[in-house]
Amino acid sequence: EDQVTQSPEALRLQEGESSSLNCSYTVSGLRGLFWYRQDPGKGPEFLFTLYSAGEEKEKERLKATLTKKESFLHITAPKPEDSATYLCAVSSGGSYIPTFGRGTSLIVHP
Amino acid sequence: DAGVIQSPRHEVTEMGQEVTLRCKPISGHNSLFWYRQTMMRGLELLIYFNNNVPIDDSGMPEDRFSAKMPNASFSTLKIQPSEPRDSAVYFCASSPGRQGPSYEQYFGPGTRLTVT
């Protein structure tokens, strides 16, 4: 059974204070690791897909990296508008059904 | 593209009543998912359709829940009878699945269900 653990559960940063969110996973044959952003009262919004260890993807102040056991979402010089819950999910083997982590709630103070 | 469309956005009903949630996936996507999200349990998959066929409904809590996808552009999730513990936000998501290069999902805005 696929497992996804995200840490920390909550993170408070000052504007401009860079940090990283962690997603540890256990799967049998990784098909893809996904990062989503969820704002209050909205559905999760797709950010990145990573397929293999060593892969990196960037979008504005966000950079996602992947190893064989975990993924990091690096946030460089965050702004208050980056405040949201960030969800990690994995798909494995022949399944198109992702397993989601519980998320990290990020608050960036001005 | 309008994205995934869900209706209603909010639903308040009394225990024992029937509730029907609706979803229109993104055109061209062949996979559709229904999720339930609560503070206690996070995001839970209820059912997954591929090409309008239910593939995995192991997440459906009990017989009170049923889902249909009569065509590629419409799906419903029905709860009958509803109970207070069904109160949650219900999301519909679609994915290009096998037809696409990857398997990311695109979520609708959700339906906030309150059962009193």
Coordinates of N, CA and C in Angstrom, one line a residue, chain A residues 3-99:
Chain A
Q3 N 2.2 4.9 0.7 CA 2.1 5.8 1.9 C 2.8 7.1 1.5
V4 N 2.1 8.2 2.0 CA 2.7 9.5 1.8 C 2.6 10.3 3.1
T5 N 3.8 10.8 3.6 CA 3.8 11.6 4.8 C 4.4 12.9 4.5
Q6 N 3.7 14.0 4.9 CA 4.2 15.3 4.7 C 4.6 16.0 6.0
S7 N 5.7 16.8 5.9 CA 6.1 17.5 7.1 C 6.7 18.8 6.7
P8 N 6.6 19.9 7.6 CA 5.8 19.8 8.8 C 4.3 19.9 8.5
E9 N 3.5 19.8 9.5 CA 2.0 19.9 9.3 C 1.7 21.4 9.0
A10 N 2.4 22.3 9.7 CA 2.2 23.7 9.5 C 3.5 24.4 9.6
L11 N 3.6 25.5 8.8 CA 4.9 26.3 8.7 C 4.5 27.7 8.6
R12 N 5.1 28.5 9.5 CA 5.0 30.0 9.4 C 6.3 30.6 9.0
L13 N 6.3 31.4 8.0 CA 7.5 32.1 7.5 C 7.2 33.6 7.4
Q14 N 8.3 34.3 7.5 CA 8.3 35.7 7.2 C 8.5 35.9 5.7
E15 N 7.9 36.9 5.2 CA 8.1 37.2 3.8 C 9.6 37.3 3.5
G16 N 10.0 36.6 2.4 CA 11.4 36.6 2.1 C 12.2 35.5 2.7
E17 N 11.6 34.8 3.7 CA 12.4 33.7 4.4 C 12.2 32.4 3.7
S18 N 13.2 31.9 3.0 CA 13.1 30.7 2.2 C 13.0 29.5 3.1
S19 N 12.4 28.4 2.6 CA 12.2 27.2 3.3 C 11.8 26.0 2.4
S20 N 11.7 24.8 3.0 CA 11.3 23.7 2.2 C 10.3 22.8 2.9
L21 N 9.4 22.3 2.1 CA 8.4 21.3 2.6 C 8.8 19.9 2.2
N22 N 8.5 18.9 3.0 CA 9.0 17.6 2.7 C 7.8 16.6 2.5
C23 N 8.0 15.7 1.5 CA 7.0 14.7 1.2 C 7.8 13.4 1.1
S24 N 7.6 12.5 2.1 CA 8.2 11.2 2.1 C 7.2 10.2 1.6
Y25 N 7.7 9.2 0.8 CA 6.7 8.3 0.2 C 7.3 6.9 0.2
T26 N 6.4 5.9 0.2 CA 6.7 4.5 0.1 C 5.7 4.0 -0.9
V27 N 6.3 3.5 -2.1 CA 5.5 3.0 -3.2 C 6.1 1.8 -3.8
S28 N 5.4 1.0 -4.5 CA 5.9 -0.1 -5.3 C 5.9 0.3 -6.8
G29 N 7.0 0.9 -7.2 CA 7.0 1.3 -8.6 C 6.4 2.7 -8.8
L30 N 7.2 3.7 -8.6 CA 6.6 5.1 -8.7 C 6.3 5.4 -10.2
R31 N 5.0 5.8 -10.4 CA 4.6 6.3 -11.7 C 4.7 7.8 -11.8
G32 N 4.4 8.5 -10.7 CA 4.5 9.9 -10.7 C 4.3 10.5 -9.3
L33 N 5.0 11.6 -9.0 CA 4.7 12.3 -7.7 C 4.2 13.7 -8.0
F34 N 3.1 14.1 -7.4 CA 2.5 15.3 -7.8 C 2.4 16.3 -6.6
W35 N 2.6 17.5 -6.9 CA 2.4 18.6 -5.9 C 1.2 19.4 -6.3
Y36 N 0.3 19.7 -5.3 CA -0.8 20.6 -5.5 C -0.8 21.7 -4.5
R37 N -1.4 22.8 -4.8 CA -1.7 23.9 -3.9 C -3.2 24.0 -3.7
Q38 N -3.6 24.2 -2.4 CA -5.0 24.3 -2.1 C -5.2 25.6 -1.3
D39 N -6.0 26.5 -1.8 CA -6.4 27.7 -1.1 C -7.6 27.5 -0.4
P40 N -7.9 28.2 0.8 CA -9.1 28.0 1.5 C -10.4 28.1 0.7
G41 N -11.3 27.1 0.8 CA -12.5 27.2 0.1 C -12.4 26.8 -1.4
K42 N -11.3 26.3 -1.8 CA -11.1 26.0 -3.2 C -10.6 24.5 -3.4
G43 N -10.7 24.0 -4.6 CA -10.1 22.7 -4.9 C -8.6 22.8 -5.0
P44 N -7.9 21.6 -4.8 CA -6.5 21.6 -5.1 C -6.1 22.0 -6.5
E45 N -5.1 22.7 -6.7 CA -4.6 23.2 -8.0 C -3.3 22.5 -8.3
F46 N -3.2 21.9 -9.4 CA -2.0 21.1 -9.8 C -0.9 22.1 -10.0
L47 N 0.3 21.7 -9.5 CA 1.5 22.4 -9.6 C 2.6 21.7 -10.5
F48 N 3.0 20.5 -10.1 CA 4.1 19.8 -10.7 C 3.8 18.3 -10.7
T49 N 4.4 17.6 -11.7 CA 4.6 16.2 -11.7 C 6.1 15.8 -11.8
L50 N 6.5 14.9 -11.0 CA 7.9 14.5 -11.1 C 7.9 13.0 -11.3
Y51 N 8.7 12.4 -12.2 CA 8.6 11.1 -12.6 C 9.8 10.2 -12.1
S52 N 11.0 10.8 -11.9 CA 12.1 9.9 -11.6 C 13.1 10.7 -10.7
A53 N 13.8 10.0 -9.9 CA 14.8 10.5 -9.0 C 15.8 11.4 -9.7
G54 N 16.0 12.6 -9.1 CA 16.9 13.6 -9.8 C 16.2 14.6 -10.6
E55 N 15.0 14.4 -10.8 CA 14.2 15.4 -11.6 C 13.9 16.6 -10.8
E56 N 13.9 17.8 -11.4 CA 13.5 19.0 -10.8 C 12.6 19.8 -11.7
K57 N 11.6 20.5 -11.0 CA 10.8 21.4 -11.8 C 10.6 22.7 -11.0
E58 N 10.4 23.8 -11.8 CA 10.3 25.1 -11.2 C 9.1 25.9 -11.7
K59 N 8.6 26.7 -10.8 CA 7.5 27.6 -11.2 C 7.5 28.8 -10.3
E60 N 7.9 29.9 -10.8 CA 8.0 31.1 -10.1 C 8.9 30.9 -8.8
R61 N 8.4 31.0 -7.6 CA 9.2 30.9 -6.4 C 9.3 29.4 -5.9
L62 N 8.7 28.5 -6.6 CA 8.6 27.1 -6.2 C 9.5 26.3 -7.0
K63 N 10.2 25.3 -6.4 CA 11.0 24.4 -7.0 C 10.8 23.0 -6.4
A64 N 10.4 22.0 -7.2 CA 10.2 20.7 -6.6 C 11.3 19.8 -7.0
T65 N 11.8 18.9 -6.1 CA 12.8 18.0 -6.4 C 12.4 16.6 -5.9
L66 N 13.0 15.6 -6.5 CA 12.6 14.2 -6.2 C 13.8 13.3 -6.0
T67 N 13.8 12.5 -4.9 CA 14.7 11.4 -4.7 C 13.9 10.1 -4.7
K68 N 14.6 9.0 -4.4 CA 13.9 7.7 -4.4 C 13.0 7.5 -3.2
K69 N 13.1 8.4 -2.2 CA 12.3 8.2 -1.0 C 11.5 9.5 -0.6
E70 N 11.9 10.6 -1.2 CA 11.2 11.8 -0.8 C 11.2 12.9 -1.9
S71 N 10.4 13.9 -1.7 CA 10.3 15.1 -2.5 C 10.3 16.3 -1.7
F72 N 11.0 17.3 -2.2 CA 11.0 18.6 -1.5 C 10.4 19.7 -2.4
L73 N 9.6 20.5 -1.7 CA 9.1 21.7 -2.4 C 9.8 22.9 -1.8
H74 N 10.7 23.5 -2.5 CA 11.5 24.6 -2.0 C 10.8 25.9 -2.4
I75 N 10.6 26.8 -1.4 CA 10.0 28.1 -1.6 C 11.0 29.2 -1.4
T76 N 11.4 29.9 -2.4 CA 12.4 30.9 -2.3 C 11.8 32.3 -2.2
A77 N 12.2 33.0 -1.2 CA 11.7 34.4 -0.9 C 10.2 34.4 -1.0
P78 N 9.5 33.7 -0.2 CA 8.1 33.6 -0.3 C 7.4 34.9 0.0
K79 N 6.2 35.1 -0.6 CA 5.3 36.2 -0.5 C 4.1 35.8 0.2
P80 N 3.3 36.7 0.8 CA 2.1 36.4 1.5 C 1.1 35.6 0.6
E81 N 1.1 35.9 -0.7 CA 0.2 35.2 -1.6 C 0.6 33.7 -1.8
D82 N 1.7 33.3 -1.3 CA 2.1 31.9 -1.4 C 1.5 31.1 -0.2
S83 N 0.8 31.8 0.7 CA 0.1 31.1 1.8 C -1.0 30.2 1.2
A84 N -0.9 28.9 1.6 CA -1.9 27.9 1.2 C -1.5 26.6 1.8
T85 N -2.3 25.6 1.6 CA -1.9 24.2 1.9 C -1.3 23.5 0.7
Y86 N -0.2 22.9 0.9 CA 0.5 22.2 -0.2 C 0.4 20.7 0.0
L87 N -0.2 20.1 -1.0 CA -0.5 18.6 -0.9 C 0.5 17.9 -1.9
C88 N 0.9 16.7 -1.4 CA 1.7 15.8 -2.2 C 0.9 14.6 -2.4
A89 N 1.1 14.0 -3.6 CA 0.4 12.7 -3.9 C 1.3 11.8 -4.8
V90 N 1.1 10.5 -4.7 CA 1.9 9.6 -5.6 C 1.0 8.6 -6.3
S91 N 1.4 8.2 -7.5 CA 0.7 7.1 -8.2 C 1.8 6.1 -8.4
S92 N 1.4 4.8 -8.4 CA 2.4 3.7 -8.5 C 1.8 2.6 -9.4
G93 N 2.8 1.8 -9.8 CA 2.4 0.6 -10.6 C 1.5 0.9 -11.7
G94 N 0.4 0.1 -11.8 CA -0.5 0.2 -12.9 C -1.7 1.1 -12.5
S95 N -1.6 1.7 -11.3 CA -2.8 2.4 -10.8 C -2.8 3.9 -11.2
Y96 N -3.9 4.4 -11.6 CA -4.1 5.8 -11.9 C -4.7 6.5 -10.7
I97 N -4.8 5.8 -9.6 CA -5.4 6.4 -8.4 C -4.3 6.9 -7.5
P98 N -4.2 8.2 -7.3 CA -3.1 8.8 -6.4 C -3.5 8.6 -5.0
T99 N -2.4 8.5 -4.2 CA -2.5 8.5 -2.7 C -2.0 9.9 -2.3

